[in-house]
């Protein structure tokens, strides 16, 4: 359990680092006329992610979930890979990356890095981590609950983001 708490703590620190980067990037975007879209769903995303980071260790502790190596080690690898993908997205978007949907007028779509292959690679990282992080220590109820909540939130978020970027769900121009 101690190692799992350390992992959760590391993810919390990673989230705090994201917020620092996002705030800096938000100020940069606003200084260049950036406009936020769909801010109403953002607090719910924060609630879901905080709940994930609280519920997973709580489930492990309260329900005495065991660490099952055949599940835990592969899920830990997925968590690490998800972090790598997330920070690849952050690095690729640079100052344009944010935890909010903010569009700076006149900037073209980014089509390099992971965006060469996926329109929303950061959300792939979020989904993978949301499933894998609880399952590192067999917290399957948290994995299921977060996945369901996250699916609903991402449906809204992706719709908002596509609209803000002027993309349709079937935009053939997106492909490189």
Coordinates of N, CA, C and O in Angstrom, one line a residue:
X1 N 0.8 -1.2 0.0 CA 0.0 0.0 0.0 C 0.9 1.3 0.0 O 0.5 2.2 -0.6
X2 N 2.0 1.2 0.7 CA 2.9 2.4 0.7 C 3.4 2.8 -0.6 O 3.4 4.0 -1.0
X3 N 3.8 1.8 -1.4 CA 4.3 2.1 -2.8 C 3.2 2.7 -3.6 O 3.4 3.6 -4.4
X4 N 1.9 2.2 -3.4 CA 0.8 2.7 -4.2 C 0.5 4.2 -3.8 O 0.3 5.0 -4.7
X5 N 0.6 4.5 -2.5 CA 0.4 5.8 -2.1 C 1.5 6.7 -2.6 O 1.2 7.9 -3.0
X6 N 2.7 6.2 -2.8 CA 3.8 7.0 -3.4 C 3.5 7.3 -4.9 O 3.7 8.4 -5.4
X7 N 3.0 6.3 -5.5 CA 2.6 6.4 -6.9 C 1.5 7.5 -7.1 O 1.6 8.4 -7.9
X8 N 0.5 7.4 -6.2 CA -0.6 8.4 -6.3 C -0.1 9.8 -6.0 O -0.4 10.8 -6.6
X9 N 0.8 9.9 -5.0 CA 1.5 11.1 -4.7 C 2.3 11.7 -5.9 O 2.2 12.9 -6.1
X10 N 3.0 10.8 -6.6 CA 3.7 11.3 -7.8 C 2.7 11.8 -8.8 O 3.0 12.8 -9.5
X11 N 1.6 11.1 -9.0 CA 0.6 11.6 -10.0 C 0.0 13.0 -9.5 O -0.2 13.9 -10.4
X12 N -0.2 13.1 -8.2 CA -0.7 14.4 -7.7 C 0.3 15.5 -8.0 O 0.0 16.6 -8.5
X13 N 1.6 15.2 -7.8 CA 2.6 16.2 -8.1 C 2.7 16.5 -9.6 O 2.8 17.7 -10.0
X14 N 2.4 15.5 -10.5 CA 2.4 15.7 -11.9 C 1.2 16.6 -12.3 O 1.3 17.5 -13.1
X15 N 0.1 16.4 -11.6 CA -1.1 17.2 -11.9 C -0.8 18.7 -11.5 O -1.3 19.6 -12.2
X16 N -0.2 18.9 -10.4 CA 0.2 20.2 -9.9 C 1.1 20.9 -10.9 O 0.9 22.1 -11.2
X17 N 2.0 20.1 -11.5 CA 2.9 20.7 -12.5 C 2.1 21.1 -13.7 O 2.4 22.1 -14.3
X18 N 1.2 20.2 -14.1 CA 0.3 20.6 -15.2 C -0.4 21.9 -15.0 O -0.5 22.7 -15.9
X19 N -0.9 22.1 -13.8 CA -1.7 23.3 -13.5 C -0.8 24.5 -13.6 O -1.2 25.6 -14.0
X20 N 0.5 24.4 -13.2 CA 1.4 25.5 -13.3 C 1.6 25.9 -14.8 O 1.6 27.0 -15.2
X21 N 1.9 24.8 -15.6 CA 2.1 25.1 -17.0 C 0.8 25.6 -17.6 O 0.9 26.6 -18.4
X22 N -0.3 25.1 -17.2 CA -1.6 25.6 -17.8 C -1.9 27.0 -17.5 O -2.3 27.8 -18.3
X23 N -1.6 27.4 -16.2 CA -1.8 28.8 -15.9 C -0.9 29.8 -16.6 O -1.3 30.9 -17.1
X24 N 0.3 29.4 -16.7 CA 1.3 30.2 -17.5 C 0.8 30.3 -19.0 O 0.8 31.4 -19.5
X25 N 0.4 29.2 -19.5 CA 0.0 29.2 -20.9 C -1.3 29.9 -21.1 O -1.5 30.6 -22.1
X26 N -2.2 29.9 -20.1 CA -3.5 30.7 -20.2 C -3.2 32.2 -20.2 O -3.8 32.9 -21.0
X27 N -2.3 32.6 -19.4 CA -1.9 34.0 -19.4 C -1.3 34.4 -20.8 O -1.6 35.5 -21.3
X28 N -0.4 33.6 -21.3 CA 0.1 33.8 -22.7 C -0.9 33.9 -23.7 O -0.9 34.8 -24.6
X29 N -1.9 32.9 -23.7 CA -3.0 32.9 -24.7 C -3.9 34.1 -24.6 O -4.2 34.8 -25.6
X30 N -4.2 34.5 -23.3 CA -5.1 35.7 -23.2 C -4.4 37.0 -23.6 O -5.1 37.8 -24.2
X31 N -3.1 37.0 -23.4 CA -2.4 38.2 -23.9 C -2.4 38.3 -25.4 O -2.2 39.4 -25.9
X32 N -2.7 37.2 -26.1 CA -2.7 37.2 -27.6 C -4.2 37.1 -28.1 O -4.4 36.7 -29.2
X33 N -5.1 37.4 -27.2 CA -6.5 37.4 -27.7 C -7.2 36.0 -27.5 O -8.3 35.8 -28.1
X34 N -6.6 35.1 -26.8 CA -7.1 33.8 -26.6 C -8.5 33.8 -26.0 O -8.7 34.6 -25.1
X35 N -9.4 32.9 -26.4 CA -10.7 32.9 -25.9 C -11.0 31.5 -25.4 O -10.7 30.5 -26.1
X36 N -11.5 31.4 -24.2 CA -11.9 30.1 -23.6 C -13.3 29.7 -24.1 O -14.2 30.5 -24.1
X37 N -13.4 28.4 -24.3 CA -14.7 27.9 -24.8 C -15.1 26.8 -23.8 O -14.3 26.0 -23.3
X38 N -16.4 26.7 -23.6 CA -17.0 25.6 -22.8 C -16.5 25.5 -21.4 O -16.3 24.4 -20.9
X39 N -16.2 26.6 -20.7 CA -15.7 26.6 -19.4 C -16.6 25.9 -18.3 O -16.1 25.5 -17.3
X40 N -17.9 25.8 -18.6 CA -18.8 25.2 -17.7 C -18.5 23.8 -17.3 O -18.9 23.3 -16.2
X41 N -17.9 23.0 -18.2 CA -17.6 21.6 -17.9 C -16.3 21.4 -17.2 O -16.1 20.4 -16.6
X42 N -15.5 22.4 -17.2 CA -14.1 22.3 -16.6 C -14.1 21.9 -15.1 O -13.4 21.1 -14.7
X43 N -15.0 22.6 -14.3 CA -15.0 22.2 -12.9 C -15.3 20.7 -12.7 O -14.8 20.1 -11.7
X44 N -16.2 20.2 -13.5 CA -16.5 18.8 -13.4 C -15.4 17.8 -13.7 O -15.2 16.8 -13.2
X45 N -14.5 18.3 -14.7 CA -13.3 17.5 -15.0 C -12.4 17.5 -13.8 O -11.8 16.5 -13.4
X46 N -12.2 18.7 -13.2 CA -11.4 18.8 -12.0 C -11.9 17.9 -10.9 O -11.2 17.1 -10.3
X47 N -13.2 17.9 -10.6 CA -13.8 17.0 -9.6 C -13.6 15.6 -9.9 O -13.2 14.8 -9.0
X48 N -13.7 15.2 -11.2 CA -13.5 13.8 -11.5 C -12.1 13.3 -11.3 O -11.8 12.2 -10.8
X49 N -11.1 14.2 -11.7 CA -9.7 13.8 -11.5 C -9.3 13.8 -10.0 O -8.5 12.9 -9.6
X50 N -9.8 14.7 -9.3 CA -9.5 14.7 -7.8 C -10.2 13.5 -7.2 O -9.5 12.8 -6.4
X51 N -11.4 13.2 -7.6 CA -12.1 12.0 -7.1 C -11.3 10.7 -7.4 O -11.2 9.8 -6.5
X52 N -10.7 10.6 -8.6 CA -9.9 9.5 -9.0 C -8.7 9.3 -8.0 O -8.5 8.2 -7.5
X53 N -8.1 10.4 -7.7 CA -6.9 10.4 -6.9 C -7.2 10.1 -5.4 O -6.3 9.7 -4.7
X54 N -8.4 10.4 -5.0 CA -8.8 10.0 -3.6 C -9.4 8.6 -3.6 O -9.1 7.9 -2.7
X55 N -10.3 8.3 -4.5 CA -11.0 7.1 -4.5 C -10.1 5.8 -4.7 O -10.4 4.8 -4.0
X56 N -9.2 5.9 -5.6 CA -8.3 4.7 -5.8 C -7.6 4.2 -4.5 O -7.8 3.1 -4.2
X57 N -6.9 5.1 -3.8 CA -6.2 4.6 -2.6 C -7.3 4.3 -1.5 O -7.1 3.3 -0.7
X58 N -8.4 5.0 -1.5 CA -9.4 4.7 -0.5 C -10.0 3.3 -0.7 O -10.2 2.6 0.2
X59 N -10.3 3.0 -2.0 CA -10.8 1.7 -2.3 C -9.8 0.6 -1.9 O -10.2 -0.4 -1.3
X60 N -8.5 0.8 -2.2 CA -7.5 -0.2 -1.8 C -7.5 -0.4 -0.3 O -7.5 -1.5 0.2
X61 N -7.5 0.7 0.4 CA -7.4 0.6 1.9 C -8.7 0.1 2.5 O -8.7 -0.9 3.3
X62 N -9.9 0.7 2.1 CA -11.1 0.3 2.7 C -11.6 -1.1 2.4 O -12.1 -1.9 3.2
X63 N -11.4 -1.5 1.1 CA -11.8 -2.8 0.7 C -10.7 -3.9 0.6 O -10.8 -5.0 0.1
X64 N -9.5 -3.4 1.1 CA -8.3 -4.3 1.2 C -8.0 -5.0 -0.1 O -7.8 -6.2 -0.2
X65 N -7.9 -4.2 -1.1 CA -7.6 -4.7 -2.5 C -6.1 -5.1 -2.5 O -5.3 -4.3 -2.1
X66 N -5.9 -6.3 -3.0 CA -4.5 -6.7 -3.1 C -3.7 -6.2 -4.3 O -4.4 -5.8 -5.3
X67 N -2.4 -6.2 -4.2 CA -1.6 -5.9 -5.4 C -1.5 -7.3 -6.1 O -1.0 -8.2 -5.5
X68 N -2.0 -7.4 -7.3 CA -1.9 -8.6 -8.1 C -0.8 -8.3 -9.1 O -1.1 -7.6 -10.1
X69 N 0.4 -8.9 -9.0 CA 1.4 -8.6 -10.0 C 1.1 -8.7 -11.4 O 1.5 -7.9 -12.2
X70 N 0.3 -9.8 -11.8 CA 0.0 -10.0 -13.2 C -0.9 -8.8 -13.7 O -0.9 -8.6 -14.9
X71 N -1.6 -8.1 -12.9 CA -2.4 -7.0 -13.3 C -1.6 -5.7 -13.0 O -1.6 -4.8 -13.8
X72 N -1.1 -5.6 -11.8 CA -0.4 -4.4 -11.3 C 0.7 -3.9 -12.1 O 0.8 -2.7 -12.5
X73 N 1.6 -4.8 -12.5 CA 2.8 -4.3 -13.2 C 2.5 -3.9 -14.6 O 3.0 -2.8 -15.0
X74 N 1.6 -4.6 -15.4 CA 1.3 -4.0 -16.7 C 0.5 -2.7 -16.6 O 0.7 -1.8 -17.4
X75 N -0.3 -2.6 -15.6 CA -1.1 -1.3 -15.4 C -0.1 -0.2 -15.0 O -0.3 1.0 -15.5
X76 N 0.9 -0.5 -14.2 CA 1.9 0.5 -13.9 C 2.6 1.0 -15.2 O 2.9 2.2 -15.4
X77 N 2.9 0.1 -16.1 CA 3.5 0.4 -17.4 C 2.6 1.3 -18.2 O 3.1 2.3 -18.8
X78 N 1.3 1.0 -18.2 CA 0.3 1.9 -18.9 C 0.3 3.3 -18.3 O 0.3 4.3 -19.0
X79 N 0.4 3.4 -17.0 CA 0.4 4.7 -16.3 C 1.6 5.5 -16.7 O 1.5 6.7 -17.1
X80 N 2.8 4.8 -16.8 CA 4.0 5.5 -17.2 C 3.9 5.9 -18.6 O 4.3 7.1 -19.0
X81 N 3.4 5.0 -19.5 CA 3.3 5.4 -20.9 C 2.3 6.5 -21.1 O 2.5 7.4 -22.0
X82 N 1.2 6.5 -20.3 CA 0.2 7.6 -20.4 C 0.9 8.9 -20.0 O 0.6 10.0 -20.7
X83 N 1.7 8.9 -19.0 CA 2.4 10.2 -18.6 C 3.3 10.6 -19.7 O 3.4 11.8 -20.0
X84 N 4.0 9.7 -20.3 CA 4.9 10.0 -21.5 C 4.1 10.6 -22.6 O 4.5 11.7 -23.2
X85 N 3.0 10.1 -23.0 CA 2.1 10.6 -24.0 C 1.6 12.0 -23.7 O 1.6 12.9 -24.5
X86 N 1.2 12.2 -22.4 CA 0.7 13.4 -22.0 C 1.7 14.5 -22.1 O 1.5 15.6 -22.7
X87 N 2.9 14.3 -21.7 CA 4.0 15.3 -21.7 C 4.5 15.5 -23.1 O 5.0 16.6 -23.5
X88 N 4.4 14.5 -24.0 CA 4.7 14.6 -25.4 C 3.7 15.7 -26.0 O 4.1 16.5 -26.8
X89 N 2.4 15.5 -25.6 CA 1.4 16.5 -26.1 C 1.7 17.9 -25.6 O 1.6 18.8 -26.4
X90 N 2.0 18.0 -24.3 CA 2.4 19.3 -23.7 C 3.6 19.9 -24.5 O 3.5 21.1 -24.9
X91 N 4.6 19.1 -24.7 CA 5.8 19.6 -25.4 C 5.5 20.0 -26.9 O 6.0 21.0 -27.4
X92 N 4.6 19.2 -27.5 CA 4.3 19.5 -28.9 C 3.5 20.8 -29.0 O 3.7 21.6 -29.9
X93 N 2.5 20.9 -28.2 CA 1.6 22.1 -28.2 C 2.3 23.4 -27.7 O 2.0 24.5 -28.0
X94 N 3.3 23.2 -26.8 CA 4.0 24.3 -26.2 C 3.1 25.2 -25.5 O 2.3 24.7 -24.7
X95 N 3.2 26.5 -25.7 CA 2.4 27.5 -25.0 C 0.9 27.3 -25.3 O 0.1 27.9 -24.6
X96 N 0.6 26.6 -26.3 CA -0.9 26.4 -26.7 C -1.5 25.3 -25.9 O -2.8 25.2 -25.9
X97 N -0.8 24.5 -25.1 CA -1.4 23.5 -24.3 C -2.0 24.1 -23.1 O -1.5 25.0 -22.5
X98 N -3.2 23.5 -22.7 CA -3.9 24.0 -21.6 C -4.8 22.9 -21.1 O -5.2 22.0 -21.8
X99 N -5.2 23.1 -19.8 CA -6.2 22.2 -19.2 C -7.6 22.7 -19.6 O -8.6 21.9 -19.4
X100 N -7.7 23.8 -20.1 CA -8.9 24.4 -20.5 C -8.9 24.5 -22.1 O -7.9 24.3 -22.7
X101 N -10.1 24.7 -22.7 CA -10.2 24.9 -24.1 C -10.0 26.4 -24.4 O -10.9 27.1 -24.3
X102 N -8.8 26.7 -24.8 CA -8.5 28.1 -25.1 C -7.9 28.2 -26.6 O -7.0 27.5 -26.9
X103 N -8.5 29.0 -27.4 CA -8.1 29.2 -28.8 C -7.5 30.6 -29.0 O -8.2 31.6 -28.7
X104 N -6.3 30.6 -29.5 CA -5.7 31.9 -29.9 C -6.0 32.1 -31.4 O -5.6 31.3 -32.2
X105 N -6.7 33.2 -31.7 CA -7.1 33.5 -33.1 C -5.9 33.5 -34.0 O -4.9 34.1 -33.6
X106 N -6.1 32.9 -35.2 CA -5.1 33.0 -36.2 C -4.0 31.9 -36.2 O -3.2 31.8 -37.1
X107 N -3.9 31.1 -35.1 CA -2.9 30.1 -35.0 C -3.4 28.8 -35.7 O -4.6 28.4 -35.5
X108 N -2.6 28.2 -36.6 CA -3.1 27.0 -37.3 C -3.1 25.8 -36.3 O -2.5 25.8 -35.3
X109 N -3.8 24.8 -36.8 CA -3.9 23.5 -36.0 C -2.5 22.9 -35.9 O -1.7 23.0 -36.9
X110 N -2.2 22.3 -34.8 CA -0.9 21.6 -34.7 C -1.1 20.2 -35.3 O -2.0 19.5 -35.0
X111 N -0.2 19.9 -36.2 CA -0.2 18.6 -36.9 C 1.1 17.8 -36.8 O 1.4 17.0 -37.7
X112 N 1.8 18.0 -35.8 CA 3.1 17.3 -35.6 C 3.0 16.5 -34.3 O 2.0 16.6 -33.5
X113 N 4.1 15.8 -34.0 CA 4.1 15.0 -32.7 C 3.0 14.0 -32.8 O 2.7 13.5 -33.8
X114 N 2.4 13.8 -31.6 CA 1.3 12.8 -31.6 C 0.1 13.2 -32.4 O -0.8 12.4 -32.7
X115 N 0.0 14.5 -32.7 CA -1.2 15.1 -33.4 C -1.1 14.7 -34.9 O -2.0 14.9 -35.6
X116 N 0.0 14.1 -35.3 CA 0.1 13.6 -36.7 C -0.9 12.4 -36.9 O -1.3 12.2 -38.0
X117 N -1.1 11.7 -35.8 CA -1.8 10.4 -35.9 C -3.2 10.5 -35.2 O -4.1 9.8 -35.6
X118 N -3.3 11.3 -34.2 CA -4.6 11.4 -33.4 C -5.0 12.9 -33.3 O -4.1 13.7 -33.1
X119 N -6.3 13.1 -33.3 CA -6.7 14.5 -33.1 C -6.6 14.9 -31.7 O -6.3 16.0 -31.4
X120 N -6.9 14.0 -30.8 CA -6.9 14.3 -29.3 C -6.0 13.3 -28.5 O -6.5 12.6 -27.7
X121 N -4.7 13.3 -28.8 CA -3.9 12.3 -28.1 C -3.8 12.5 -26.6 O -3.7 11.5 -25.8
X122 N -4.0 13.7 -26.1 CA -3.9 13.9 -24.7 C -5.1 13.1 -24.0 O -4.9 12.6 -22.9
X123 N -6.2 13.0 -24.7 CA -7.4 12.3 -24.1 C -7.2 10.8 -24.1 O -7.7 10.1 -23.2
X124 N -6.4 10.4 -25.0 CA -6.0 8.9 -25.0 C -5.2 8.7 -23.7 O -5.4 7.7 -23.0
X125 N -4.3 9.6 -23.4 CA -3.5 9.5 -22.2 C -4.4 9.5 -20.9 O -4.2 8.7 -20.0
X126 N -5.4 10.4 -20.9 CA -6.3 10.5 -19.8 C -7.1 9.3 -19.6 O -7.2 8.8 -18.5
X127 N -7.6 8.7 -20.7 CA -8.4 7.5 -20.6 C -7.5 6.3 -20.1 O -7.9 5.6 -19.2
X128 N -6.4 6.2 -20.7 CA -5.5 5.1 -20.3 C -5.1 5.2 -18.8 O -5.2 4.2 -18.1
X129 N -4.7 6.4 -18.4 CA -4.4 6.5 -17.0 C -5.5 6.3 -16.1 O -5.4 5.7 -15.0
X130 N -6.7 6.8 -16.4 CA -7.9 6.6 -15.6 C -8.3 5.2 -15.4 O -8.9 4.9 -14.3
X131 N -8.0 4.4 -16.3 CA -8.3 2.9 -16.2 C -7.1 2.3 -15.4 O -7.3 1.5 -14.5
X132 N -5.9 2.6 -15.8 CA -4.7 1.9 -15.3 C -4.4 2.2 -13.9 O -4.0 1.4 -13.1
X133 N -4.4 3.5 -13.5 CA -4.0 3.9 -12.2 C -4.7 3.2 -11.1 O -4.0 2.6 -10.2
X134 N -6.0 3.1 -11.1 CA -6.7 2.3 -10.0 C -6.3 0.8 -10.1 O -6.2 0.2 -9.1
X135 N -6.2 0.3 -11.3 CA -6.0 -1.1 -11.5 C -4.5 -1.6 -11.1 O -4.3 -2.7 -10.9
X136 N -3.6 -0.6 -10.9 CA -2.3 -1.0 -10.4 C -2.4 -1.7 -9.1 O -1.7 -2.6 -8.8
X137 N -3.4 -1.3 -8.3 CA -3.6 -2.0 -7.0 C -5.1 -2.6 -6.9 O -5.7 -2.6 -5.8
X138 N -5.6 -3.0 -8.0 CA -6.9 -3.7 -8.1 C -8.1 -2.9 -7.7 O -9.1 -3.5 -7.3
X139 N -8.1 -1.6 -7.8 CA -9.2 -0.8 -7.4 C -10.2 -0.7 -8.6 O -10.3 0.3 -9.2
X140 N -10.8 -1.8 -8.9 CA -11.6 -1.9 -10.1 C -12.9 -1.1 -10.0 O -13.4 -0.6 -11.1
X141 N -13.4 -0.9 -8.9 CA -14.6 0.0 -8.8 C -14.3 1.4 -9.1 O -15.1 2.1 -9.9
X142 N -13.2 1.9 -8.7 CA -12.8 3.3 -9.0 C -12.5 3.3 -10.5 O -12.9 4.3 -11.2
X143 N -11.8 2.3 -11.1 CA -11.6 2.3 -12.5 C -12.9 2.4 -13.3 O -13.0 3.2 -14.3
X144 N -13.9 1.6 -12.9 CA -15.1 1.6 -13.6 C -15.9 3.0 -13.5 O -16.3 3.5 -14.4
X145 N -15.9 3.5 -12.2 CA -16.6 4.7 -12.0 C -16.0 5.9 -12.7 O -16.7 6.7 -13.4
X146 N -14.6 6.0 -12.6 CA -13.9 7.1 -13.3 C -14.1 7.0 -14.8 O -14.3 8.0 -15.5
X147 N -14.0 5.8 -15.3 CA -14.1 5.6 -16.8 C -15.5 6.0 -17.3 O -15.6 6.7 -18.3
X148 N -16.5 5.7 -16.5 CA -17.9 6.1 -16.9 C -18.0 7.6 -16.9 O -18.5 8.3 -17.8
X149 N -17.6 8.2 -15.8 CA -17.7 9.7 -15.6 C -16.8 10.4 -16.7 O -17.3 11.4 -17.3
X150 N -15.6 9.9 -16.9 CA -14.7 10.5 -17.8 C -15.3 10.4 -19.2 O -15.1 11.3 -20.0
X151 N -15.9 9.3 -19.6 CA -16.5 9.1 -20.9 C -17.5 10.2 -21.2 O -17.6 10.9 -22.2
X152 N -18.4 10.5 -20.2 CA -19.4 11.5 -20.3 C -18.7 12.9 -20.4 O -19.1 13.7 -21.3
X153 N -17.7 13.2 -19.6 CA -17.1 14.5 -19.6 C -16.3 14.7 -20.9 O -16.3 15.7 -21.5
X154 N -15.6 13.6 -21.4 CA -14.8 13.8 -22.7 C -15.8 13.9 -23.9 O -15.4 14.6 -24.8
X155 N -16.9 13.3 -23.8 CA -17.9 13.5 -24.9 C -18.2 15.0 -25.1 O -18.2 15.6 -26.2
X156 N -18.5 15.7 -23.9 CA -18.7 17.1 -23.9 C -17.5 17.9 -24.3 O -17.5 18.7 -25.2
X157 N -16.4 17.5 -23.7 CA -15.1 18.3 -23.9 C -14.6 18.2 -25.4 O -14.3 19.2 -25.9
X158 N -14.7 17.0 -26.0 CA -14.2 16.9 -27.4 C -15.2 17.7 -28.3 O -14.7 18.3 -29.3
X159 N -16.5 17.6 -28.0 CA -17.4 18.4 -28.8 C -17.1 19.9 -28.7 O -17.0 20.6 -29.8
X160 N -16.8 20.4 -27.5 CA -16.5 21.8 -27.3 C -15.2 22.1 -28.0 O -15.1 23.2 -28.7
X161 N -14.2 21.3 -27.9 CA -12.9 21.5 -28.5 C -13.0 21.5 -30.0 O -12.4 22.4 -30.7
X162 N -13.7 20.6 -30.6 CA -13.8 20.5 -32.0 C -14.5 21.8 -32.5 O -14.1 22.3 -33.6
X163 N -15.6 22.2 -31.8 CA -16.3 23.4 -32.3 C -15.4 24.6 -32.2 O -15.4 25.5 -33.1
X164 N -14.6 24.7 -31.1 CA -13.7 25.9 -30.9 C -12.7 25.9 -31.9 O -12.3 27.0 -32.4
X165 N -12.2 24.8 -32.4 CA -11.2 24.7 -33.4 C -11.7 24.7 -34.8 O -11.0 24.7 -35.8
X166 N -13.1 24.8 -34.9 CA -13.7 24.8 -36.2 C -13.6 23.5 -36.9 O -13.6 23.4 -38.2
X167 N -13.6 22.4 -36.2 CA -13.5 21.0 -36.7 C -14.9 20.4 -36.6 O -15.6 20.5 -35.6
X168 N -15.2 19.6 -37.6 CA -16.4 18.7 -37.4 C -15.9 17.3 -37.0 O -14.7 17.0 -37.1
X169 N -16.8 16.5 -36.5 CA -16.4 15.2 -36.1 C -15.8 14.3 -37.2 O -15.1 13.4 -37.0
X170 N -16.2 14.7 -38.4 CA -15.7 13.9 -39.6 C -14.9 14.8 -40.5 O -15.0 14.7 -41.8
X171 N -14.1 15.7 -40.0 CA -13.3 16.6 -40.8 C -12.2 15.9 -41.6 O -11.2 15.5 -41.0
X172 N -12.4 15.7 -42.9 CA -11.4 15.0 -43.7 C -10.1 15.8 -43.8 O -9.1 15.3 -44.1
X173 N -10.2 17.1 -43.6 CA -9.0 18.0 -43.7 C -8.1 17.7 -42.5 O -6.9 18.2 -42.6
X174 N -8.5 17.1 -41.5 CA -7.7 16.9 -40.3 C -6.5 16.0 -40.7 O -5.4 16.2 -40.2
X175 N -6.8 14.9 -41.4 CA -5.7 14.0 -41.8 C -4.5 14.7 -42.5 O -4.8 15.5 -43.4
X176 N -3.3 14.3 -42.1 CA -2.2 15.0 -42.8 C -2.1 14.5 -44.3 O -2.6 13.6 -44.7

